[in-house]
Tab-separated table of C-alpha atoms and ligand atoms in Angstrom:
chain	number	residue	atom	x	y	z
A	1380	MET	CA	100.530	58.470	59.435
A	1381	THR	CA	102.777	56.199	57.153
A	1382	SER	CA	104.731	53.464	58.707
A	1383	VAL	CA	108.245	53.232	57.408
A	1384	THR	CA	110.776	50.620	57.844
A	1385	THR	CA	113.091	52.112	60.857
A	1386	PRO	CA	117.062	51.227	60.682
A	1387	ALA	CA	118.436	50.411	63.775
A	1388	ASN	CA	121.689	52.205	63.437
A	1389	PHE	CA	123.217	55.291	62.316
A	1390	LYS	CA	125.430	53.565	59.785
A	1391	GLU	CA	122.017	52.431	57.976
A	1392	LEU	CA	120.618	56.246	57.613
A	1393	GLY	CA	122.862	57.003	54.708
A	1394	LEU	CA	124.797	59.701	56.521
A	1395	ILE	CA	128.425	60.677	55.185
A	1396	THR	CA	131.391	59.649	57.294
A	1397	PRO	CA	132.057	62.855	59.059
A	1398	LEU	CA	128.842	62.866	60.343
A	1399	LEU	CA	128.556	59.625	61.504
A	1400	ALA	CA	132.178	60.427	63.106
A	1401	ARG	CA	130.549	63.251	64.697
A	1402	VAL	CA	127.353	61.417	66.230
A	1403	THR	CA	129.659	58.215	67.381
A	1404	GLU	CA	131.771	61.104	69.444
A	1405	LEU	CA	128.454	62.689	70.855
A	1406	GLU	CA	127.957	59.225	72.258
A	1407	TYR	CA	124.572	58.854	70.146
A	1408	LEU	CA	124.560	55.185	70.377
A	1409	GLN	CA	121.475	54.538	68.044
A	1410	PRO	CA	119.033	57.032	66.407
A	1411	THR	CA	115.979	57.766	68.007
A	1412	PRO	CA	112.444	56.760	66.452
A	1413	ILE	CA	112.019	60.161	64.682
A	1414	GLN	CA	115.768	60.282	63.562
A	1415	ALA	CA	115.665	56.463	62.363
A	1416	GLN	CA	112.172	57.193	60.351
A	1417	ALA	CA	112.896	60.477	58.901
A	1418	ILE	CA	116.561	60.821	58.029
A	1419	PRO	CA	116.817	58.744	55.234
A	1420	SER	CA	113.491	60.177	53.668
A	1421	VAL	CA	114.841	63.635	54.533
A	1422	LEU	CA	118.357	62.878	52.690
A	1423	ALA	CA	116.199	61.577	49.729
A	1424	GLY	CA	114.747	65.310	49.077
A	1425	ARG	CA	110.852	64.594	50.566
A	1426	ASP	CA	109.176	66.828	52.627
A	1427	LEU	CA	108.595	66.125	56.195
A	1428	ILE	CA	105.506	66.797	58.913
A	1429	ALA	CA	106.722	65.436	62.410
A	1430	GLY	CA	104.750	65.410	65.393
A	1431	ALA	CA	107.733	65.825	67.698
A	1432	ASN	CA	108.724	67.707	70.762
A	1433	THR	CA	111.990	68.622	71.684
A	1434	GLY	CA	113.860	66.032	73.335
A	1435	SER	CA	112.628	63.472	70.774
A	1436	GLY	CA	115.963	64.060	68.926
A	1437	LYS	CA	114.469	66.491	66.277
A	1438	THR	CA	117.231	69.044	66.278
A	1439	ALA	CA	119.368	66.007	64.718
A	1440	THR	CA	116.660	64.892	62.187
A	1441	PHE	CA	116.791	68.051	60.201
A	1442	ALA	CA	120.314	69.080	60.852
A	1443	LEU	CA	122.122	66.238	59.871
A	1444	PRO	CA	120.514	65.965	56.608
A	1445	MET	CA	120.745	69.735	55.914
A	1446	LEU	CA	124.304	69.649	56.587
A	1447	GLN	CA	125.022	66.894	54.413
A	1448	HIS	CA	123.169	68.418	51.517
A	1449	ILE	CA	124.847	71.653	51.773
A	1450	PHE	CA	128.125	69.861	52.263
A	1451	GLN	CA	127.807	67.705	49.338
A	1452	GLN	CA	126.209	70.827	47.183
A	1453	GLN	CA	129.398	72.522	47.980
A	1454	ASP	CA	131.632	69.858	46.642
A	1455	ALA	CA	129.591	69.873	43.459
A	1456	ASP	CA	129.865	73.828	43.132
A	1457	LYS	CA	133.484	73.831	43.336
A	1458	ARG	CA	133.967	71.569	40.745
A	1459	LEU	CA	131.334	73.238	38.217
A	1460	THR	CA	133.039	76.647	39.737
A	1461	SER	CA	130.147	78.511	37.355
A	1462	LYS	CA	127.609	79.148	40.501
A	1463	LYS	CA	128.396	81.769	42.163
A	1464	LYS	CA	126.310	82.769	45.136
A	1465	GLN	CA	125.260	86.339	45.857
A	1466	GLY	CA	126.572	87.909	48.957
A	1467	ASN	CA	123.556	87.656	51.351
A	1468	TYR	CA	122.418	84.291	50.155
A	1469	VAL	CA	121.271	81.470	52.806
A	1470	THR	CA	120.608	77.966	51.971
A	1471	GLY	CA	119.234	76.444	54.909
A	1472	LEU	CA	116.732	78.537	56.838
A	1473	ILE	CA	115.112	77.113	60.183
A	1474	LEU	CA	112.499	79.334	62.172
A	1475	VAL	CA	111.738	79.142	65.593
A	1476	PRO	CA	109.738	80.690	67.960
A	1477	THR	CA	112.373	81.878	70.598
A	1478	ARG	CA	115.768	83.404	70.954
A	1479	GLU	CA	116.953	80.664	73.237
A	1480	LEU	CA	115.678	78.022	70.682
A	1481	ALA	CA	117.596	79.963	67.715
A	1482	LYS	CA	120.694	79.781	69.671
A	1483	GLN	CA	120.669	76.622	70.976
A	1484	VAL	CA	119.650	74.934	67.518
A	1485	ALA	CA	122.331	76.874	66.130
A	1486	ASP	CA	124.878	75.806	68.396
A	1487	SER	CA	123.705	71.999	68.046
A	1488	ILE	CA	124.495	72.148	64.392
A	1489	LYS	CA	127.957	73.765	64.807
A	1490	SER	CA	128.482	70.705	66.900
A	1491	TYR	CA	127.296	68.278	64.380
A	1492	ALA	CA	129.265	69.807	61.670
A	1493	ALA	CA	132.455	69.777	63.873
A	1494	HIS	CA	134.097	67.284	61.196
A	1495	LEU	CA	133.045	69.295	57.962
A	1496	ASN	CA	136.127	71.143	57.778
A	1497	GLY	CA	134.513	74.601	58.771
A	1498	ALA	CA	132.882	74.488	55.458
A	1499	ILE	CA	129.234	75.301	56.639
A	1500	LYS	CA	128.444	78.498	58.325
A	1501	THR	CA	125.668	78.610	60.634
A	1502	LEU	CA	124.324	81.806	62.312
A	1503	ALA	CA	121.690	82.567	64.453
A	1504	VAL	CA	119.435	85.938	64.422
A	1505	PHE	CA	117.112	86.889	66.818
A	1506	GLY	CA	115.244	89.922	68.490
A	1507	GLY	CA	116.369	91.739	71.642
A	1508	VAL	CA	119.890	92.144	70.543
A	1509	SER	CA	121.739	94.466	68.430
A	1510	VAL	CA	120.904	94.133	64.533
A	1511	ASN	CA	124.067	95.393	63.510
A	1512	THR	CA	126.031	92.822	64.638
A	1513	GLN	CA	123.999	90.575	63.236
A	1514	MET	CA	123.977	92.177	59.793
A	1515	LEU	CA	128.158	92.026	59.759
A	1516	ALA	CA	127.930	88.487	60.810
A	1517	LEU	CA	125.371	87.982	57.560
A	1518	ARG	CA	128.015	89.479	55.129
A	1519	GLY	CA	129.386	87.233	52.615
A	1520	GLY	CA	126.026	84.976	53.136
A	1521	THR	CA	125.268	81.950	55.544
A	1522	ASP	CA	124.682	78.660	54.828
A	1523	ILE	CA	122.640	77.852	57.547
A	1524	LEU	CA	120.409	80.472	59.197
A	1525	VAL	CA	118.319	79.985	62.356
A	1526	ALA	CA	116.002	82.708	63.067
A	1527	THR	CA	112.945	84.052	64.576
A	1528	PRO	CA	110.552	85.476	62.538
A	1529	GLY	CA	110.127	89.159	63.149
A	1530	ARG	CA	114.171	89.738	63.168
A	1531	LEU	CA	114.506	87.931	59.878
A	1532	LEU	CA	112.077	90.420	58.249
A	1533	ASP	CA	113.941	93.110	59.879
A	1534	LEU	CA	117.050	91.824	58.319
A	1535	ILE	CA	115.565	90.925	54.854
A	1536	SER	CA	114.008	94.733	54.619
A	1537	SER	CA	117.478	96.225	55.305
A	1538	ASN	CA	119.124	94.015	52.306
A	1539	ALA	CA	121.206	92.210	54.950
A	1540	ILE	CA	119.928	88.724	53.676
A	1541	LYS	CA	118.011	87.615	50.726
A	1542	LEU	CA	115.758	84.173	50.881
A	1543	ASP	CA	115.767	83.258	47.113
A	1544	LEU	CA	118.428	80.494	47.128
A	1545	VAL	CA	116.889	78.718	50.294
A	1546	SER	CA	116.700	75.163	49.298
A	1547	THR	CA	115.641	73.708	52.632
A	1548	LEU	CA	113.170	75.367	55.095
A	1549	VAL	CA	112.403	74.377	58.585
A	1550	LEU	CA	109.627	75.470	60.793
A	1551	ASP	CA	110.337	74.269	63.941
A	1552	GLU	CA	107.495	74.372	66.737
A	1553	ALA	CA	105.232	75.318	64.445
A	1554	ASP	CA	102.159	75.319	66.475
A	1555	ARG	CA	104.251	77.632	68.980
A	1556	MET	CA	105.197	79.960	66.153
A	1557	LEU	CA	101.808	80.726	65.212
A	1558	SER	CA	100.332	80.490	68.967
A	1559	LEU	CA	102.959	83.248	69.578
A	1560	GLY	CA	101.266	85.434	66.446
A	1561	PHE	CA	103.902	84.788	64.108
A	1562	THR	CA	101.102	84.176	61.359
A	1563	GLU	CA	101.656	87.431	59.732
A	1564	GLU	CA	105.461	87.266	59.402
A	1565	LEU	CA	105.388	83.349	58.311
A	1566	THR	CA	103.179	84.453	55.551
A	1567	ALA	CA	105.557	87.398	54.562
A	1568	LEU	CA	108.560	85.111	54.703
A	1569	LEU	CA	106.951	82.337	52.806
A	1570	ALA	CA	106.386	84.721	50.039
A	1571	LEU	CA	109.878	85.394	49.587
A	1572	LEU	CA	111.210	81.731	49.411
A	1573	PRO	CA	111.508	80.053	46.007
A	1574	LYS	CA	108.799	77.475	44.823
A	1575	LYS	CA	111.088	74.691	44.861
A	1576	LYS	CA	112.294	73.783	48.275
A	1577	GLN	CA	112.430	71.054	50.788
A	1578	ILE	CA	110.074	71.857	54.061
A	1579	LEU	CA	110.577	70.043	57.181
A	1580	LEU	CA	107.593	70.924	59.605
A	1581	PHE	CA	107.971	69.764	63.191
A	1582	SER	CA	104.959	70.489	65.673
A	1583	ALA	CA	104.081	69.237	69.090
A	1584	THR	CA	100.682	69.704	68.332
A	1585	PHE	CA	98.437	70.059	65.139
A	1586	PRO	CA	95.580	72.918	65.834
A	1587	GLU	CA	93.578	73.863	62.506
A	1588	GLN	CA	96.026	76.577	62.080
A	1589	VAL	CA	98.919	74.709	61.772
A	1590	LYS	CA	97.121	71.988	59.594
A	1591	ALA	CA	95.980	74.383	57.251
A	1592	LEU	CA	99.963	75.629	56.499
A	1593	THR	CA	100.706	72.336	56.368
A	1594	GLN	CA	98.246	71.548	53.324
A	1595	GLU	CA	99.039	74.599	51.419
A	1596	LEU	CA	103.218	74.294	51.780
A	1597	LEU	CA	103.967	70.537	51.720
A	1598	ASN	CA	104.391	68.313	48.859
A	1599	ASN	CA	103.609	64.703	49.382
A	1600	PRO	CA	105.567	65.161	52.808
A	1601	ILE	CA	106.125	61.649	54.808
A	1602	GLU	CA	104.452	61.900	58.098
A	1603	ILE	CA	105.704	60.683	61.227
A	1604	GLN	CA	104.480	60.639	64.795
A	1605	VAL	CA	106.417	60.155	67.988
A	1606	GLN	CA	105.718	60.280	71.613
A	1607	SER	CA	106.839	63.312	73.202
A	1608	ALA	CA	107.186	62.205	77.356
A	1609	ASP	CA	108.511	58.798	77.191
A	1610	ALA	CA	106.349	57.181	80.082
A	1611	SER	CA	109.407	54.597	80.760
A	1612	THR	CA	111.888	57.760	81.552
A	1613	LEU	CA	109.879	60.551	83.054
A	1614	VAL	CA	108.033	59.670	86.244
A	1615	GLN	CA	105.157	62.214	86.955
A	1616	ARG	CA	103.999	62.724	90.368
A	1617	VAL	CA	101.423	64.958	92.137
A	1618	PHE	CA	101.458	66.321	95.872
A	1619	THR	CA	98.318	67.593	97.593
A	1620	VAL	CA	99.596	70.453	99.627
A	1621	ASN	CA	98.032	72.971	101.747
A	1622	LYS	CA	97.540	76.304	100.285
A	1623	GLY	CA	100.430	78.397	101.837
A	1624	ASP	CA	103.176	75.131	102.142
A	1625	LYS	CA	104.314	74.967	98.721
A	1626	THR	CA	107.091	77.109	99.670
A	1627	ALA	CA	108.344	74.681	102.582
A	1628	VAL	CA	107.487	71.813	100.580
A	1629	VAL	CA	109.779	72.860	97.633
A	1630	ALA	CA	112.279	73.459	99.786
A	1631	HIS	CA	112.137	70.365	101.736
A	1632	LEU	CA	111.839	68.062	98.612
A	1633	ILE	CA	115.002	69.929	97.093
A	1634	LYS	CA	116.898	69.300	100.262
A	1635	GLN	CA	115.716	65.643	101.155
A	1636	ASN	CA	116.302	64.424	97.549
A	1637	GLU	CA	119.738	66.532	97.309
A	1638	TRP	CA	118.527	67.225	93.686
A	1639	ARG	CA	121.845	68.473	91.756
A	1640	GLN	CA	119.660	70.448	89.635
A	1641	ALA	CA	115.656	71.668	89.542
A	1642	LEU	CA	113.715	73.716	87.262
A	1643	ILE	CA	110.403	75.411	88.893
A	1644	PHE	CA	107.547	76.659	86.974
A	1645	VAL	CA	105.600	79.767	88.189
A	1646	ASN	CA	102.988	81.147	86.404
A	1647	ALA	CA	104.091	85.226	86.451
A	1648	LYS	CA	107.232	86.571	85.961
A	1649	HIS	CA	106.809	88.670	89.610
A	1650	HIS	CA	106.463	85.103	91.068
A	1651	CYS	CA	109.730	84.049	89.884
A	1652	GLU	CA	111.401	87.143	92.460
A	1653	HIS	CA	109.092	86.104	94.917
A	1654	LEU	CA	109.779	82.410	95.159
A	1655	ALA	CA	113.453	83.112	94.864
A	1656	GLU	CA	113.499	85.310	97.720
A	1657	LYS	CA	111.559	82.700	99.807
A	1658	LEU	CA	113.528	80.101	99.020
A	1659	ALA	CA	116.612	82.219	100.030
A	1660	LYS	CA	115.202	82.545	103.028
A	1661	ARG	CA	115.014	78.414	103.571
A	1662	GLY	CA	119.063	78.501	102.342
A	1663	ILE	CA	118.215	77.656	98.863
A	1664	THR	CA	119.916	80.092	96.210
A	1665	ALA	CA	117.746	80.131	93.030
A	1666	GLU	CA	118.094	82.375	90.071
A	1667	VAL	CA	115.274	83.508	87.865
A	1668	PHE	CA	114.193	83.415	83.961
A	1669	HIS	CA	111.353	85.231	82.402
A	1670	GLY	CA	110.677	87.551	79.551
A	1671	ASP	CA	111.229	90.867	81.352
A	1672	LYS	CA	115.168	90.003	81.933
A	1673	GLY	CA	117.275	91.401	79.158
A	1674	GLN	CA	118.802	88.970	76.419
A	1675	GLY	CA	122.314	89.228	78.200
A	1676	GLU	CA	120.647	88.191	81.616
A	1677	ARG	CA	118.775	85.259	79.983
A	1678	SER	CA	121.503	83.795	78.297
A	1679	ARG	CA	123.888	83.837	81.417
A	1680	VAL	CA	121.393	82.159	83.479
A	1681	LEU	CA	120.571	79.559	80.991
A	1682	ASP	CA	124.254	78.971	80.694
A	1683	GLY	CA	124.869	78.921	83.976
A	1684	PHE	CA	122.043	76.236	84.280
A	1685	LYS	CA	122.833	74.392	81.502
A	1686	ALA	CA	126.652	74.267	82.793
A	1687	GLY	CA	125.313	72.993	86.277
A	1688	ASP	CA	126.526	76.249	88.180
A	1689	ILE	CA	122.941	77.285	88.867
A	1690	GLU	CA	121.062	74.516	90.717
A	1691	VAL	CA	117.733	75.868	90.850
A	1692	LEU	CA	116.272	77.928	88.379
A	1693	ILE	CA	112.771	79.347	88.566
A	1694	ALA	CA	110.661	80.272	85.501
A	1695	THR	CA	107.797	81.425	83.549
A	1696	ASP	CA	106.663	79.135	80.761
A	1697	ILE	CA	109.060	80.764	78.474
A	1698	ALA	CA	111.426	77.872	79.968
A	1699	ALA	CA	108.801	75.216	78.839
A	1700	ARG	CA	109.316	75.065	75.365
A	1701	GLY	CA	112.161	73.570	73.423
A	1702	LEU	CA	114.998	74.147	75.909
A	1703	ASP	CA	117.536	71.188	76.106
A	1704	ILE	CA	119.235	70.822	79.637
A	1705	GLU	CA	120.951	67.535	79.694
A	1706	LYS	CA	119.963	65.403	82.313
A	1707	LEU	CA	117.569	67.525	84.095
A	1708	PRO	CA	116.646	65.460	87.312
A	1709	VAL	CA	113.585	67.308	87.949
A	1710	VAL	CA	111.080	69.712	86.756
A	1711	ILE	CA	108.307	71.343	89.409
A	1712	ASN	CA	105.114	72.724	88.737
A	1713	PHE	CA	104.543	75.225	91.646
A	1714	ASN	CA	101.753	76.409	89.974
A	1715	LEU	CA	100.133	74.610	87.278
A	1716	PRO	CA	100.150	75.498	83.894
A	1717	ARG	CA	97.407	77.167	82.044
A	1718	SER	CA	96.896	74.804	79.363
A	1719	PRO	CA	97.108	71.080	79.293
A	1720	SER	CA	99.822	71.370	76.485
A	1721	ASP	CA	101.827	73.480	78.531
A	1722	TYR	CA	102.085	70.807	81.132
A	1723	MET	CA	103.536	68.288	78.890
A	1724	HIS	CA	105.844	71.028	77.561
A	1725	ARG	CA	107.119	71.764	80.973
A	1726	ILE	CA	107.532	68.211	81.977
A	1727	GLY	CA	109.152	67.594	78.698
A	1728	ARG	CA	112.341	69.286	79.816
A	1729	SER	CA	113.254	66.354	82.165
A	1730	GLY	CA	113.500	62.865	81.041
A	1731	ARG	CA	114.980	63.727	77.577
A	1732	ALA	CA	116.724	61.498	75.039
A	1733	GLY	CA	116.197	58.394	77.277
A	1734	GLU	CA	117.339	59.589	80.595
A	1735	VAL	CA	115.507	59.220	83.762
A	1736	GLY	CA	113.226	62.435	84.845
A	1737	LEU	CA	110.641	63.358	87.303
A	1738	ALA	CA	108.125	66.009	87.091
A	1739	ILE	CA	106.044	66.966	90.174
A	1740	SER	CA	103.034	69.122	90.202
A	1741	LEU	CA	102.078	70.834	93.660
A	1742	ILE	CA	98.478	71.380	94.217
A	1743	ASP	CA	96.441	73.012	96.505
A	1744	HIS	CA	92.712	72.989	97.137
A	1745	GLU	CA	92.214	75.645	94.237
A	1746	ASP	CA	94.028	73.258	91.940
A	1747	TYR	CA	92.530	70.395	91.830
A	1748	HIS	CA	89.897	70.890	89.055
A	1749	HIS	CA	92.556	72.090	87.132
A	1750	PHE	CA	94.656	69.315	87.284
A	1751	LYS	CA	91.882	66.962	86.392
A	1752	ILE	CA	91.415	69.077	83.079
A	1753	ILE	CA	95.154	68.749	82.449
A	1754	GLU	CA	95.077	64.861	83.269
A	1755	LYS	CA	92.118	64.378	80.965
A	1756	LYS	CA	93.484	66.237	78.184
A	1757	ASN	CA	96.742	64.592	78.438
A	1758	LYS	CA	95.409	61.275	78.917
A	1759	ILE	CA	96.994	60.586	82.208
A	1760	ARG	CA	95.549	59.646	85.523
A	1761	LEU	CA	98.091	60.159	88.732
A	1762	GLU	CA	97.813	58.983	92.119
A	1763	ARG	CA	97.644	62.197	94.469
A	1764	GLU	CA	100.232	61.866	97.099
A	1765	GLN	CA	100.966	63.723	100.124
A	1766	VAL	CA	104.642	64.749	101.268
A	1767	LYS	CA	105.664	63.465	104.603
A	1768	GLY	CA	105.474	66.394	107.425
A	1769	PHE	CA	103.201	68.395	105.157
A	1770	GLU	CA	99.823	66.412	105.011
A	1771	VAL	CA	96.787	68.263	103.939
A	1772	ALA	CA	94.218	68.852	106.545
A	1773	GLU	CA	91.080	67.076	104.128
A	1774	VAL	CA	90.508	66.899	101.004
A	1775	SER	CA	86.759	67.485	100.928
A	1776	SER	CA	84.869	67.032	97.864
A	1777	ASP	CA	83.454	70.729	98.795
A	1778	SER	CA	86.428	71.831	98.385
A	1779	ILE	CA	87.140	70.483	94.998
A	1780	THR	CA	83.857	72.175	94.111
A	1781	ALA	CA	84.425	75.453	95.159
A	1782	ALA	CA	87.885	75.624	93.629
A	1783	ALA	CA	86.361	74.894	90.310
A	1784	LYS	CA	83.765	77.798	90.282
A	1785	PRO	CA	84.804	80.199	87.632
A	1786	MET	CA	85.361	83.825	88.658
A	1787	ALA	CA	82.235	85.816	89.013
A	1788	LYS	CA	81.514	87.574	86.139
A	1789	PRO	CA	80.749	91.517	85.934
A	1790	GLU	CA	77.072	92.498	86.596
A	1791	GLY	CA	74.771	93.387	83.995
A	1792	THR	CA	75.308	91.261	81.099
A	1793	GLY	CA	71.969	90.793	80.528
A	1794	LYS	CA	72.431	86.892	80.296
A	1795	LYS	CA	70.928	84.175	82.008
A	1796	LYS	CA	73.982	82.547	83.482
A	1797	ARG	CA	74.072	78.461	82.859
A	1798	LYS	CA	76.069	76.439	85.226
A	1799	LYS	CA	79.213	75.608	83.402
A	1800	LYS	CA	82.571	73.669	83.911
A	1801	PRO	CA	85.617	76.512	83.541
A	1802	ALA	CA	86.958	76.422	80.667
A	1803	ILE	CA	90.721	75.879	80.514
A	1804	ASN	CA	92.620	78.943	79.610
A	1805	ALA	CA	89.689	80.734	81.059
A	1806	ASP	CA	89.212	83.247	83.999
A	1807	ILE	CA	90.167	80.787	86.786
A	1808	TRP	CA	93.810	82.118	86.440
A	1809	SER	CA	92.759	86.190	85.631
A	1810	GLY	CA	92.539	86.995	89.551
A	1811	TYR	CA	95.397	84.573	90.444
A	1812	THR	CA	97.978	85.887	92.909
A	1813	ASP	CA	100.529	84.092	94.589
A	1814	PRO	CA	98.922	82.385	98.059
A	1815	GLU	CA	101.839	83.024	100.079
B	714	LIG	P1	116.545	67.382	70.496
B	714	LIG	O1	114.963	67.046	70.645
B	714	LIG	O2	116.511	67.540	69.225
B	714	LIG	O3	116.540	69.014	71.442
B	714	LIG	O4	117.692	66.758	71.594
B	714	LIG	C1	117.417	66.459	72.561
B	714	LIG	C2	118.455	66.024	73.170
B	714	LIG	O5	118.886	64.480	72.885
B	714	LIG	C3	119.633	66.415	72.869
B	714	LIG	O6	120.506	67.138	74.056
B	714	LIG	C4	120.828	65.863	71.702
B	714	LIG	O7	121.968	65.993	71.894
B	714	LIG	C5	120.227	64.436	72.259
B	714	LIG	N1	120.276	63.479	71.422
B	714	LIG	C6	119.712	63.639	69.994
B	714	LIG	N2	119.759	62.596	69.225
B	714	LIG	C7	120.115	61.201	70.463
B	714	LIG	C8	120.172	60.133	70.073
B	714	LIG	N3	120.419	59.518	68.810
B	714	LIG	N4	121.043	59.419	70.813
B	714	LIG	C9	121.246	59.841	72.314
B	714	LIG	N5	121.131	61.251	72.600
B	714	LIG	C10	120.739	62.183	71.706
C-alpha cells in the first residue's frame, strides 16, 4: 500500500474554514490516521481504497471532502448561473449495507455541515419504512444521499431519483454489502452512474469479490490500510466459565464493575429476549436489538442506548457492524460469533476513536476450539481467565476435543469420512441452543 506523508493537524489537510471550525467544535484534536492520510488526496479528486473499520474516523474521511466539493461547486454554479440541475438529481452518493448505518452516516454528515449555511441537503433512504415519505423528501433533488442498495433501486425505478449527475460515489463497508447479497443491486446501480466520477471504497476486509469490484471500478486509487481495533485502547479478555453459568457471570460482571453501559452479543434473535428475561430476574434491565424488530423499535432502542438511557443492550450481529456508540465501555460476547471477522467487528464497538474499551468473551468448554480459531485467524492470543466465584471445575483437553467435533452428518452419504477440523461458519453452530 502507498505510503503518504501525513499531516498532523486538521489545518494542514486543505479543508475550508467552516469545516475546520466544525471539527474544532467537535473536539477533534487531530486527524485520525486515515483522515490524515486520505483527506488531502480525496480533496484533490483521487479515487481511494481504504482498509478501515468503523471507529477509525472513516466517515469524516469521505464526508468532509465531499461536503467541501459540493459546497464549492454550488458557489461556482451560482456564479455561472447556467447549469440548472434536474429536480431529481443527486451529487454525492454513499452506499451502505444497513439502515442504521445509513441513518448514522447521514447524521454525521449533517453535523459536519453545521457551518455551511444549510446549503447542503443530505438525506438517508433505506428499506423497512414508508417509501412515500422518502420520495417526498427527495423532491427537488439531494446533494448527498446515503442509501441502502435495494431501496435506492426502488426509488430510481419510480423516478424519485436519478444518478446521472453523481460526481462522488462512496462504497462504505463494501465487504459487508457484498456478503449481504447486494452484488446484483450494486451492479445495477453502478450501471446507472456516469462514467466520470470519484470513487471512495471502504472495506474492513478484502475478499475476492471486493478485490474484483475494486479493479473494475477504481481509477489509479490511493491505497490506505489502517488498523481497526487499536490494541492500546481496546483490552480483550476471555473468561472460561461453566456451561450454564454465563447469565450469572454476566450479571455479576455488570454489577461488580458498575458498567454504565454494556453491549452483549448473542447468536440468535430469540436468545436476545431469553437472556433479557433471565437478566431481569437478576435485577438487570436490558433491551434487545435484532432483525425481527420493526424499524421504529430499532431506532428507539438504538437512540436510547446511544443516549445512555438504556444501559444494557442485547443484540445479534446486526449491531456488530458500523454502529458508533460513543464511549461504549464494554462489549460482551455471551455467545461467540460464527466467524473470526465478526469477532473483530463486535469488539470494535468499544474502544473507538482513542477511547479506552473492553471486550469480554465468555467461553464454556464447547467454545474452546472455536475461540482458538478466532484467535488464530485474527492473530491474537489471549490468556484464559476465570471469574472469581465462578471457577470452572476442570479444563480437560478431552473436553476441548469433544467440543471440537463437528456435528454428525446425515447417514448414507457414501463417502468415507476423513478426520478433519470443523470449519468456521460450519456445522458446529447449526444445532446450537442456548445451554441455559
Ligand atoms: P467513524 O469511524 O467515522 O464511525 O468514527 C468513529 C467515531 O470517531 C465517531 O464518534 C466520530 O465522531 C469520532 N471521530 C472521527 N474523527 C475523529 C477525530 N479526528 N478525533 C476524535 N474523534 C473522531
